[in-house]
Tab-separated table of C-alpha atoms in Angstrom:
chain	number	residue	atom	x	y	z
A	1	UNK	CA	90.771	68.144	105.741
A	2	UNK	CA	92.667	70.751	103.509
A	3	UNK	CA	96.022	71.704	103.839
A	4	UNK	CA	99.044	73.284	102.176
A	5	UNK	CA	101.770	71.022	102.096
A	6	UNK	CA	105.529	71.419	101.659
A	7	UNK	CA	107.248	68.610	100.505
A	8	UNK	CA	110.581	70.254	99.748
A	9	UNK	CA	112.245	73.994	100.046
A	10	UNK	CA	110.970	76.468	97.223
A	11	UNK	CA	109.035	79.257	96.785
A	12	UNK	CA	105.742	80.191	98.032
A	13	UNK	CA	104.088	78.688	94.848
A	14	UNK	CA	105.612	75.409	95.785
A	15	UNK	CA	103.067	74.834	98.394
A	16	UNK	CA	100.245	72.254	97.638
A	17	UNK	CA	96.931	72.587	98.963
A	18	UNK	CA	96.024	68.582	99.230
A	19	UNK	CA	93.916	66.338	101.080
A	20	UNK	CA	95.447	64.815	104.340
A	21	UNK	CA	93.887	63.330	107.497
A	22	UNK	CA	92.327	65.168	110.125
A	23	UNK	CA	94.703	64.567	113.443
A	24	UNK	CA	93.583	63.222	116.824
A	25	UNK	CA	94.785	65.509	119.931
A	26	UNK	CA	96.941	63.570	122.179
A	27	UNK	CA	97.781	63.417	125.704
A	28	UNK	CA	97.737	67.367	126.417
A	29	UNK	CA	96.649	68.170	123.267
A	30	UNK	CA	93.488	70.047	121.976
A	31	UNK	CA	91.929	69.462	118.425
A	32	UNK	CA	91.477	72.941	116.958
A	33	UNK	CA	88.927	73.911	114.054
A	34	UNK	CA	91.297	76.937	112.318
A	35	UNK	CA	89.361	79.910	111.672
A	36	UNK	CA	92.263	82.000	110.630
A	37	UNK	CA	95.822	82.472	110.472
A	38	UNK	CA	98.367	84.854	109.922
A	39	UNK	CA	101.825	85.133	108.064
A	40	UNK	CA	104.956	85.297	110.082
A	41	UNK	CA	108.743	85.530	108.902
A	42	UNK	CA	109.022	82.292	109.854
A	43	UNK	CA	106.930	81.143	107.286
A	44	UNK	CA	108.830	82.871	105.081
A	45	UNK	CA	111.839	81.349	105.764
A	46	UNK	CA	110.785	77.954	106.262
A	47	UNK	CA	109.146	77.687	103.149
A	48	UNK	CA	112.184	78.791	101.311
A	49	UNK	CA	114.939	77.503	103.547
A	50	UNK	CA	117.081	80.211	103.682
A	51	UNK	CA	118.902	81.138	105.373
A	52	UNK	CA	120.476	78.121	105.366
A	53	UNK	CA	121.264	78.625	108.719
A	54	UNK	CA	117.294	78.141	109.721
A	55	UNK	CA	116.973	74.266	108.729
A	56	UNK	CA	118.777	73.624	111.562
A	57	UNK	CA	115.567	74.466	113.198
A	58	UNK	CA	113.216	73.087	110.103
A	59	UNK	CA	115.081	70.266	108.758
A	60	UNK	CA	117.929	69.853	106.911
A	61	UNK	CA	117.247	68.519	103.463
A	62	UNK	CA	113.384	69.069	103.595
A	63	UNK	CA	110.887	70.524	106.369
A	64	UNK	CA	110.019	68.579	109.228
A	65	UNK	CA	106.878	69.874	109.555
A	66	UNK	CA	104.664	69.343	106.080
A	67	UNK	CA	102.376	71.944	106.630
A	68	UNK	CA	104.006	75.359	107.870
A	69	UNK	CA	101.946	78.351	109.753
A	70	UNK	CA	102.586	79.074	113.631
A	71	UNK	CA	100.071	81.584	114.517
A	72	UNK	CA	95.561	80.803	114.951
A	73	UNK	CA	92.728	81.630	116.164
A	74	UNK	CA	89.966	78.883	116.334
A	75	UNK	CA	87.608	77.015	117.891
A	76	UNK	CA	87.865	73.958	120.281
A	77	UNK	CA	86.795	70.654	118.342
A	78	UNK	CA	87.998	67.953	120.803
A	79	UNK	CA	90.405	67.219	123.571
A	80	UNK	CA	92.723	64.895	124.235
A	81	UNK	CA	93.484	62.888	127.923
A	82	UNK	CA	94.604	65.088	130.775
A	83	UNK	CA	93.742	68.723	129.255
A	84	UNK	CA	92.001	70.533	131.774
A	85	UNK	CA	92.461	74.328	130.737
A	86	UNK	CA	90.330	74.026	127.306
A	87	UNK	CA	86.739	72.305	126.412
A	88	UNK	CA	85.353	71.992	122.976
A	89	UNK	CA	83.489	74.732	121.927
A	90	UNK	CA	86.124	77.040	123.031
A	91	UNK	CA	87.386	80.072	121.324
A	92	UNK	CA	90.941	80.084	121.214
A	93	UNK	CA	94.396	82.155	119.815
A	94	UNK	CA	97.971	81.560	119.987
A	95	UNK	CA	101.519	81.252	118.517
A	96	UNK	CA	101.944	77.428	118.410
A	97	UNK	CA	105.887	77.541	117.394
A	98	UNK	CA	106.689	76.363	121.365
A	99	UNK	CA	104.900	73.280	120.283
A	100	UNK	CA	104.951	73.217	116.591
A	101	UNK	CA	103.508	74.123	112.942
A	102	UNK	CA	100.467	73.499	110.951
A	103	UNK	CA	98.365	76.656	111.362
A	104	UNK	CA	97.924	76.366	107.034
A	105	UNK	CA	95.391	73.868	107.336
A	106	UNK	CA	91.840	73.092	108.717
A	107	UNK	CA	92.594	71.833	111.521
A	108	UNK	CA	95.672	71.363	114.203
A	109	UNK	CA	96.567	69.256	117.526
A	110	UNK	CA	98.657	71.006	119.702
A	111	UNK	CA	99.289	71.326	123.403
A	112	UNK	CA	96.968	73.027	125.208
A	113	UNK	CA	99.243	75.549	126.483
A	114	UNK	CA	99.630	77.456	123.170
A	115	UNK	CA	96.503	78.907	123.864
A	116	UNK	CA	94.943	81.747	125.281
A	117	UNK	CA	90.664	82.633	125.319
A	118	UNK	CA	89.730	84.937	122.877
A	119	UNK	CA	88.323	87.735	124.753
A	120	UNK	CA	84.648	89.031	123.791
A	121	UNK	CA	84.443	91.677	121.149
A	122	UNK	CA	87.418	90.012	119.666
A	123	UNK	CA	86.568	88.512	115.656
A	124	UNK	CA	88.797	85.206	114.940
A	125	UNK	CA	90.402	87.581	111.990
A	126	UNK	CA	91.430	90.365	115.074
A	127	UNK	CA	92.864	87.238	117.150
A	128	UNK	CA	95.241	85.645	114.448
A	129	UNK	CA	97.081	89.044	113.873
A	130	UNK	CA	97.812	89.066	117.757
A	131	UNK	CA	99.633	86.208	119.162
A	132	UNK	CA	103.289	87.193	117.453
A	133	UNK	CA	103.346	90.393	116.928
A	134	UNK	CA	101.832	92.220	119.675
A	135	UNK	CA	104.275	89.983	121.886
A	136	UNK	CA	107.039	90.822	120.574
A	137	UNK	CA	106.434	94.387	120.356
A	138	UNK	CA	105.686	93.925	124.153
A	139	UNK	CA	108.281	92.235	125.362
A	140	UNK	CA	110.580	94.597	122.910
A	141	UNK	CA	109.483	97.616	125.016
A	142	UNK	CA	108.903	96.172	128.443
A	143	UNK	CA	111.151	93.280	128.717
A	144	UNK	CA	114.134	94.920	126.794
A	145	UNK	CA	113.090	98.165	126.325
A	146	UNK	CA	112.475	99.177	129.691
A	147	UNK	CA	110.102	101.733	128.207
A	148	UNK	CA	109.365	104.914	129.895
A	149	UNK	CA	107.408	107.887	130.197
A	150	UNK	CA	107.878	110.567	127.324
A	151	UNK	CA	110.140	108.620	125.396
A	152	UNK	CA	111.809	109.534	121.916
A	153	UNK	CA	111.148	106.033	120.295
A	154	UNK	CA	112.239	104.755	116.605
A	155	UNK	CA	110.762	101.457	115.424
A	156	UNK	CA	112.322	100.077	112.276
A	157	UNK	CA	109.814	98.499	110.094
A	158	UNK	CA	107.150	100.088	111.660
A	159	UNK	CA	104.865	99.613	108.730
A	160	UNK	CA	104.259	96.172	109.996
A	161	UNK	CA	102.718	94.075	112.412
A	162	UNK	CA	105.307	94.452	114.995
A	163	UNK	CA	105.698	98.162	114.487
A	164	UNK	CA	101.832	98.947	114.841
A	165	UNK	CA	101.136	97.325	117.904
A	166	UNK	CA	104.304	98.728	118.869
A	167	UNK	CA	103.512	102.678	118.205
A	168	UNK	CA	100.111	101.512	120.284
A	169	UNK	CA	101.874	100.020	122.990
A	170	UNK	CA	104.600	103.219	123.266
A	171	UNK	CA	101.656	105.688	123.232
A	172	UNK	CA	100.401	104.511	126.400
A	173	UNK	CA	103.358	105.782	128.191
A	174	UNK	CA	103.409	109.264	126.186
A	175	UNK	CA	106.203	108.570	123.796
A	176	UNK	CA	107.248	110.297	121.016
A	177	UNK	CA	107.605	107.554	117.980
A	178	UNK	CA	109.245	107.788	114.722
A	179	UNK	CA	108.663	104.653	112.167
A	180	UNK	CA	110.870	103.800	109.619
A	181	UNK	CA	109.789	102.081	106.145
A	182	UNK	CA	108.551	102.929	102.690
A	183	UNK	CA	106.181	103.302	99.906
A	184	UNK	CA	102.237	102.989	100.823
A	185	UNK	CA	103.150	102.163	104.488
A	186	UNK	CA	103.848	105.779	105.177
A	187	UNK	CA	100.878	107.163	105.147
A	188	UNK	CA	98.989	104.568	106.974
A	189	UNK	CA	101.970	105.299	109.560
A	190	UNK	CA	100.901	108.650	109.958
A	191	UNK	CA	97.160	108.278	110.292
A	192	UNK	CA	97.340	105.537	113.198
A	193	UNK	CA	99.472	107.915	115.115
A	194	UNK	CA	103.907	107.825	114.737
A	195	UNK	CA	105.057	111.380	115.135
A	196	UNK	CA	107.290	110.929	112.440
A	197	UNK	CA	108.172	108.788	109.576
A	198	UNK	CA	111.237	108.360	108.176
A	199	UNK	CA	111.111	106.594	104.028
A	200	UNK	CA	114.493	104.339	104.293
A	201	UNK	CA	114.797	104.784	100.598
A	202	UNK	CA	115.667	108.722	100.867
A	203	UNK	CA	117.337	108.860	104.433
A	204	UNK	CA	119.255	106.555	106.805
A	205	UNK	CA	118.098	107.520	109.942
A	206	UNK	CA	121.255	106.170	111.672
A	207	UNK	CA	123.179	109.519	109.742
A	208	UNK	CA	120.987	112.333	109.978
A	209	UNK	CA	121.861	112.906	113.575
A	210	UNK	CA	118.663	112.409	115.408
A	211	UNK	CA	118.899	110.487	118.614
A	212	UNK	CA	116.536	108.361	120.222
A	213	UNK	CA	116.150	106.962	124.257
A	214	UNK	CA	115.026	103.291	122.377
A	215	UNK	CA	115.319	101.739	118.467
A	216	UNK	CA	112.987	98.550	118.639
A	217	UNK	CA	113.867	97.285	115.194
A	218	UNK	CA	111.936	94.751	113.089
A	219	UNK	CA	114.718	94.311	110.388
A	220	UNK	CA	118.109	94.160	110.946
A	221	UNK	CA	119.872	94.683	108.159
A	222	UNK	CA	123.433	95.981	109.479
A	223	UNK	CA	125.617	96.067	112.040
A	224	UNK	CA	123.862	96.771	115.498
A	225	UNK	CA	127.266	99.557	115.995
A	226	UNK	CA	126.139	101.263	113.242
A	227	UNK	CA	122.977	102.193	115.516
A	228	UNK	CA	124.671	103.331	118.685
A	229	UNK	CA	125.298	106.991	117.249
A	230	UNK	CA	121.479	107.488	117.441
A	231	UNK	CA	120.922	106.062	120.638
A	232	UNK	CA	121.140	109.058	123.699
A	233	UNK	CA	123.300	108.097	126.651
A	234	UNK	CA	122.019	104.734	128.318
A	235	UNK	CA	119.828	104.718	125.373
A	236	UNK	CA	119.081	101.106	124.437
A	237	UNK	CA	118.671	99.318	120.879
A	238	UNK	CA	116.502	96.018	120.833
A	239	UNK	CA	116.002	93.655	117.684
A	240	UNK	CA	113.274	91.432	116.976
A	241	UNK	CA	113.907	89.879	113.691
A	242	UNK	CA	115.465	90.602	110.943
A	243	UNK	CA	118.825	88.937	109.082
A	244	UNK	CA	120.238	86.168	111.295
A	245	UNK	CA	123.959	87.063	110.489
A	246	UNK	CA	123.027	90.473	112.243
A	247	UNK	CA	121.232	89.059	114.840
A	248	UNK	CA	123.261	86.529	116.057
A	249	UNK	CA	126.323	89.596	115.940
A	250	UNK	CA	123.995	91.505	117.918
A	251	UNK	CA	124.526	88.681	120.761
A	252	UNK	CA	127.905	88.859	120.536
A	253	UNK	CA	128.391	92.549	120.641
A	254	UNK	CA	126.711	93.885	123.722
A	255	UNK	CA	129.347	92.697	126.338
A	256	UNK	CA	131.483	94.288	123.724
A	257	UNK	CA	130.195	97.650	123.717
A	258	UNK	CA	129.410	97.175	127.525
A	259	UNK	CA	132.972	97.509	128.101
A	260	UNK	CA	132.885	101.230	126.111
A	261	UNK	CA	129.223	102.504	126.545
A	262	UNK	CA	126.340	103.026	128.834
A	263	UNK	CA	124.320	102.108	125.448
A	264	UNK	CA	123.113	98.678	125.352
A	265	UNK	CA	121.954	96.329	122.394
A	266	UNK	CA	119.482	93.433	122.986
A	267	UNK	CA	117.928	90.431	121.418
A	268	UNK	CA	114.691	89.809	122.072
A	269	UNK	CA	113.867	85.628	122.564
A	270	UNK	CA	110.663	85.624	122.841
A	271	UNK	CA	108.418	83.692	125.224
A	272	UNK	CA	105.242	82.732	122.871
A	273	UNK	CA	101.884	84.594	124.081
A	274	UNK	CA	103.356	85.209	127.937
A	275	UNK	CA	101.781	88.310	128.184
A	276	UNK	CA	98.493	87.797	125.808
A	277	UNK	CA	96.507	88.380	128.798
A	278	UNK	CA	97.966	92.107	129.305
A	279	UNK	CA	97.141	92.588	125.822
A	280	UNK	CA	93.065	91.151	125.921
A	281	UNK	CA	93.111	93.507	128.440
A	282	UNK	CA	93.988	96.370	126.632
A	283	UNK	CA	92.113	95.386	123.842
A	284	UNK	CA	88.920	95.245	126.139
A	285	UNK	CA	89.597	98.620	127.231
A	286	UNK	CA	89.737	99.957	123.369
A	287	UNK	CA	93.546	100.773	123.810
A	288	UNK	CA	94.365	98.210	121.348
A	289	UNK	CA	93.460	97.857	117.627
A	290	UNK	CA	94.486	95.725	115.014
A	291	UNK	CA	95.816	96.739	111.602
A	292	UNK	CA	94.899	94.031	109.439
A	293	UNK	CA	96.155	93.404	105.592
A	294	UNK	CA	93.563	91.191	104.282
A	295	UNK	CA	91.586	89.258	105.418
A	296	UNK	CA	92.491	86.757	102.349
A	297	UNK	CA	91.003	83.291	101.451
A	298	UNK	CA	92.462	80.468	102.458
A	299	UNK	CA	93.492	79.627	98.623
A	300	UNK	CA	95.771	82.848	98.605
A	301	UNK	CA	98.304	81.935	101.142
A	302	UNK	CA	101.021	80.801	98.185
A	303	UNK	CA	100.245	84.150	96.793
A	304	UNK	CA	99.910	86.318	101.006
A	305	UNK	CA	103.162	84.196	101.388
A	306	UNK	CA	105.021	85.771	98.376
A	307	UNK	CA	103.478	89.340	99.061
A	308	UNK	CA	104.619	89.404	103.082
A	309	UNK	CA	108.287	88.064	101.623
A	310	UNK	CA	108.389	90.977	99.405
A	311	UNK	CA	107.355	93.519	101.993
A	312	UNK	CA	104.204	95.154	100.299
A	313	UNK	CA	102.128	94.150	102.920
A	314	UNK	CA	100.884	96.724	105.449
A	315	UNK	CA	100.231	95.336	109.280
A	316	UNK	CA	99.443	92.149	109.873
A	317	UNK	CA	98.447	89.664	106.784
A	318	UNK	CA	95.561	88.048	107.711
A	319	UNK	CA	94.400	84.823	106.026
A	320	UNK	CA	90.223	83.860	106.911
A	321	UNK	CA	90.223	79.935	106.884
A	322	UNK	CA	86.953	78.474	107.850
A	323	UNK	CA	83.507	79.601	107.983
């Protein structure tokens, strides 16, 4: 089978596409045929290494995993002793990270349990921009969040994945949502639905005294203080992602300003696809689309890689696999 192989920390461009054997699902496992994947910051970051911090998690001098990619959508080849929720033939989606990587090839083994049924209606390219982002957008608002009806809601980064299914998500309970980015990604904003968009290149929302009941943010690029003057009383700020320095200090910092405020600041760890089957729901029901970038061939994903990294994507960037 094809795959893109990392053999060392780099660039995008680093990654091979080579020959390599096709696996055999083990005990629990499932054989998946990859019909399309999806870029994630983790691939970002394990492709490069850096932070330096993250190869803790990937390896230290080189990647433990050869072939990166956590997120699919597929179909059921074979199965492996003891698997009793999955039979070949099935169509299936899923962030695989509990388990593993891989999802940048033809093929994967991995334990059943990263796996949901792709609901009818659904196309594989719909199902691979799911699995991540629309969880942690969910369990941002829900979990975290505690989201509410008529809510003033800011989402930083809300020109992406997380921040689309996240304005979808906030709409149900009559929110008002501003989205924070730049460039091209603010007029897509608009047309899917935020109230108001903010360009981070001409105004830092944290300073132009507008407060907000919940900031669900995507980047994390300062201190999480710096976002408790536009938080309302009890209002809460929740991060997703974003620079590890500030995420980890968000950890540290809420039993610190605990011990001042009623405001609170959170860290999202998510729980891989726990509440996919809320979300086929609401897909089902047509309150739930998916903002795809792409889809791209499965040759581009040195280039989809570089072009996520850079943040000129808008949505989710989709890569189409197999046919």
């Amino acid at each position: 089978m094809k795959a893109f192989v990392l053999t060392r920390y780099g660039e995008p461009e680093d990654l091979t596409l080579m020959d390599v054997d096709k696996p055999t699902p083990a005990t629990g496992q499932v054989l998946v045929k990859v019909m399309a994947t999806a870029i994630n910051d983790y691939d970002w970051a394990m492709v490069r290494g850096k932070p330096d911090l993250y190869r803790l998690l990937f390896g230290i001098t080189k990647p433990k995993s050869p072939v990166p990619g956590m997120e699919l959508s597929g179909i059921v080849e074979a199965v492996g002793d003891n698997v009793t929720l999955l039979k070949p033939g099935d169509r299936v989606y899923g962030d695989i990270s509990q388990f593993g990587f891989g999802t940048f090839a033809e093929y994967v083994c991995v334990n059943e349990k990263a796996f949901v049924h792709i609901p009818g209606g659904m196309s594989f390219e719909e199902a691979a921009s799911l699995s991540h982002a629309s969880m942690l957008a969910y369990q941002a608002l829900y979990d975290y969040g505690k989201i509410g009806e008529g809510m003033k809601i800011l989402i930083n980064g809300g020109g992406g994945g997380v921040g689309f299914f996240g304005l979808q998500l906030a709409k149900l309970h009559g929110a008002e949502v501003t989205g924070v980015d730049t460039g091209d990604k603010l007029l897509a904003m608009k047309s899917i639905g935020f109230d108001y968009v903010i360009d981070y290149k001409r105004e830092d929302f944290t300073r132009n005294g507008k407060k907000y009941d919940l900031i669900v943010d995507t980047k994390t690029t300062r201190s999480s203080i710096s976002y408790l003057r536009s938080l309302n009383t009890n209002g809460q700020y929740v991060t997703v992602g974003g620079y590890l320095h500030r995420i980890l200090e968000t950890v540290v910092m809420n039993p610190v300003i605990s011990l001042f405020s009623n405001k609170r600041v959170k860290l999202v760890p998510l729980v891989p696809n726990k509440d996919l089957g809320i979300i086929n729901h609401l897909y089902s029901q047509g309150k739930l689309k998916c903002m795809i970038d792409g889809p791209y061939s499965f040759d581009k994903i040195p280039w989809a890689l570089r072009y996520f990294g850079e943040g000129r994507h808008t949505g989710k960037v989709v890569i189409h696999v197999s046919r």
